[in-house]
XYZ file of N, CA and C in Angstrom:
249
model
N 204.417 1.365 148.223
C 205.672 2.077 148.191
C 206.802 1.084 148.484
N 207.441 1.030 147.642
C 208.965 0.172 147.864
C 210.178 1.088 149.110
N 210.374 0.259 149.840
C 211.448 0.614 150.969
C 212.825 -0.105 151.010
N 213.971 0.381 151.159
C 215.105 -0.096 151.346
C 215.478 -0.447 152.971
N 215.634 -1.558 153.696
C 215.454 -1.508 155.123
C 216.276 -2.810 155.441
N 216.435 -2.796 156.868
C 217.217 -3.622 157.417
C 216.264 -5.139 157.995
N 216.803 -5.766 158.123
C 215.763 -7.111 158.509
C 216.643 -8.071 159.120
N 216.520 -8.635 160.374
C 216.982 -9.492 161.385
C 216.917 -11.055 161.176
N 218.151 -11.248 160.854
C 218.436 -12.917 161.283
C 219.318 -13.198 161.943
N 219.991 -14.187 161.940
C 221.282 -14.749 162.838
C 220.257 -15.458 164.380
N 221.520 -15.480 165.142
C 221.265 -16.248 166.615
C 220.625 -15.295 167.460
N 219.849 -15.878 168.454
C 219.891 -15.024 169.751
C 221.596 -14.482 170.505
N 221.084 -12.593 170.493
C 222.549 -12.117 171.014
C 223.684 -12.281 169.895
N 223.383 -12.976 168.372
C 224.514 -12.441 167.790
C 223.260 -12.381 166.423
N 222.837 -10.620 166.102
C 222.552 -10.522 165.160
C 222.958 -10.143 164.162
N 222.342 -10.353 162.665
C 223.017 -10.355 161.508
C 221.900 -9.736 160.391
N 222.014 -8.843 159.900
C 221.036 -8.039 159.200
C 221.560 -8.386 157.621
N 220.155 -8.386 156.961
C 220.110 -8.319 155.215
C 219.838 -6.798 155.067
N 220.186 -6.543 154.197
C 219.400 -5.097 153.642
C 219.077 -5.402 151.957
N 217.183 -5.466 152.785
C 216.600 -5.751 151.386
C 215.389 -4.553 150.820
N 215.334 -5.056 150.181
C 214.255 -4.200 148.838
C 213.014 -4.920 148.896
N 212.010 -3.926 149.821
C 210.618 -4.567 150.108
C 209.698 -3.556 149.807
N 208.247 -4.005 149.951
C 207.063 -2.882 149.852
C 207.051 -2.893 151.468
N 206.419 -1.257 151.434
C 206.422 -1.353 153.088
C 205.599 -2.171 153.772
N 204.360 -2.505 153.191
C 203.175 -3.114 153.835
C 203.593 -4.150 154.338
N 204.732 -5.001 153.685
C 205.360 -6.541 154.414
C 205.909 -6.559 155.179
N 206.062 -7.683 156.168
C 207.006 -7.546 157.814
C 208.108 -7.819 157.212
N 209.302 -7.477 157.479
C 210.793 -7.279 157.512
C 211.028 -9.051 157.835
N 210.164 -9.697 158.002
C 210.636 -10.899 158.085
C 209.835 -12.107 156.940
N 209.179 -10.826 156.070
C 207.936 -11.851 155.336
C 209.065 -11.973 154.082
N 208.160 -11.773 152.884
C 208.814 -11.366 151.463
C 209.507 -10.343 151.268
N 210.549 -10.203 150.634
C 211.366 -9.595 149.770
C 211.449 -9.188 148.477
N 211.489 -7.914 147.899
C 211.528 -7.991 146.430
C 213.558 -8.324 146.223
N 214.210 -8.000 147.195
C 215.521 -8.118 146.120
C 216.496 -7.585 147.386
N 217.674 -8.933 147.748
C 218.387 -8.654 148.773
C 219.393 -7.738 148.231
N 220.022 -6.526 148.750
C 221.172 -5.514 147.971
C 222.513 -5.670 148.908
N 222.838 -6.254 150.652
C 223.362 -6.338 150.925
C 223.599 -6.525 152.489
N 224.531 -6.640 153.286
C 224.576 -7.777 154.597
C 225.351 -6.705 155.622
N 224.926 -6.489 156.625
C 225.495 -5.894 157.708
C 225.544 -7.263 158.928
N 226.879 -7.364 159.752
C 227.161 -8.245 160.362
C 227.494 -7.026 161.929
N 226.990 -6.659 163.020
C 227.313 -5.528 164.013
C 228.231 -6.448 164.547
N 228.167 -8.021 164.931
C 228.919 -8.676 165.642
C 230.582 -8.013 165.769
N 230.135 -8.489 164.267
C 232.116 -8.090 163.874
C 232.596 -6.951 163.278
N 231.720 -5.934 163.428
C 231.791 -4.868 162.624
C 233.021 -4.343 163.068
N 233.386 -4.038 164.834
C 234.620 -4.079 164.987
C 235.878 -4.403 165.067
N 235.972 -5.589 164.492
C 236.573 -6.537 164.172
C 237.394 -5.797 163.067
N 236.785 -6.299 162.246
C 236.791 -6.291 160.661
C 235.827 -5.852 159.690
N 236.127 -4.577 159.517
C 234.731 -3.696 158.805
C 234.625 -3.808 157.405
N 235.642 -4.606 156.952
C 235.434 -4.609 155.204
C 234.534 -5.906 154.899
N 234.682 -6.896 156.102
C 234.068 -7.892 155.477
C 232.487 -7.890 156.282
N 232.376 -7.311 157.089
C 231.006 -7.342 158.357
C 229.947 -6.633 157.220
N 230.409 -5.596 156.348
C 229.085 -4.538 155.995
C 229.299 -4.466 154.238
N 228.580 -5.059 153.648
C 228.083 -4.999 152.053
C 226.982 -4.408 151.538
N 227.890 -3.401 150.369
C 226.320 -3.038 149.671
C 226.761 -3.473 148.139
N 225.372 -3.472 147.248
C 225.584 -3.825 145.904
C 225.158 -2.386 145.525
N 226.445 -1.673 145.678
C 226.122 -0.397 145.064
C 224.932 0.133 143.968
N 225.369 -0.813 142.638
C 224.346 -0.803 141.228
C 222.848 -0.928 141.771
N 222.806 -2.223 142.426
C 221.401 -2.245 142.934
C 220.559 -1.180 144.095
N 221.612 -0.734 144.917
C 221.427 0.447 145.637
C 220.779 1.906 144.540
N 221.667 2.521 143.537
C 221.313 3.652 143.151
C 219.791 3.043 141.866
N 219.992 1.982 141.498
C 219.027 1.570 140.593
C 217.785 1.819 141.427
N 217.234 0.867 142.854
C 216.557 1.868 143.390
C 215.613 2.989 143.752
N 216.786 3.518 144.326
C 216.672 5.235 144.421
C 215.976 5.906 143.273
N 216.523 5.656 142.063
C 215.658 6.080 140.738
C 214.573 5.440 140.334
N 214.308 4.721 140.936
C 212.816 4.202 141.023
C 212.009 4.945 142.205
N 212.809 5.155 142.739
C 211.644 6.163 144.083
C 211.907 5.077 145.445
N 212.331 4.461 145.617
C 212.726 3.893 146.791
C 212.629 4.396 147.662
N 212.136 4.249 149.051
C 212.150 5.350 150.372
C 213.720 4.392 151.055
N 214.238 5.082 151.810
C 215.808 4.440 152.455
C 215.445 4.717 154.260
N 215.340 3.570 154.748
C 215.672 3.935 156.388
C 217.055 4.369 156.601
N 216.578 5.651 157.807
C 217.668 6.359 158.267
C 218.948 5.151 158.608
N 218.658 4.212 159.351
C 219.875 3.514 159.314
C 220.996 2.712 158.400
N 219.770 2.603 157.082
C 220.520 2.056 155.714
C 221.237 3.113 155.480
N 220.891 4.584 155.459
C 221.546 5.419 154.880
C 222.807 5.916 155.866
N 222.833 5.933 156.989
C 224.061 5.611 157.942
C 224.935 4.496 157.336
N 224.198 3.099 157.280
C 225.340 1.780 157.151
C 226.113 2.501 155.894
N 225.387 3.066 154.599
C 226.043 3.216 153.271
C 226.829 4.228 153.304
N 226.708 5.640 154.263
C 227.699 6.350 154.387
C 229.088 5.760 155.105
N 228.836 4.687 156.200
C 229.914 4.133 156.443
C 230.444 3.158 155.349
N 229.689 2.493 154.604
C 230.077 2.027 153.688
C 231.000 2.100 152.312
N 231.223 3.953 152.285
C 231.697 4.626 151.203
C 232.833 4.713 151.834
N 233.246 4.494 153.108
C 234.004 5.088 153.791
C 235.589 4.313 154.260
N 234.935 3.078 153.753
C 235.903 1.675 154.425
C 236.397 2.111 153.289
């Protein structure tokens, strides 16, 4: 099953998330089928247009494939519609 999910990089104490397009069976830190976009929490209050990206197209493309979405991707993208 393909999943849409968040995955951890950056520094210790300043993290920085991809939101990629994986099968679930892989660790969030292994392989990737296809990065769609970048959440930064550091600076989210900062500056929210540039901290949180989605590639919309690649987002709903997706979904019509059957994609499962973690509850928190689907939070970041409602804030995302929103900036």
């Amino acid at each position: 099953m393909v999943i849409i999910r968040l995955s951890r990089c950056g520094k210790k104490k300043q993290p920085f998330y991809k939101i990629i397009v994986t099968d679930n069976r892989k660790s969030c830190k292994g392989q990737f089928i296809q990065k769609i976009g970048y959440f930064d929490c550091v600076n989210f209050c900062i500056n929210k247009k540039s901290s949180l990206f989605f590639n919309k197209d690649y987002y709903k493309y997706w979904l019509s494939k059957g994609a499962q979405v973690s509850k928190r991707v689907v939070y970041l993208y409602k804030k995302f519609l929103e900036i």
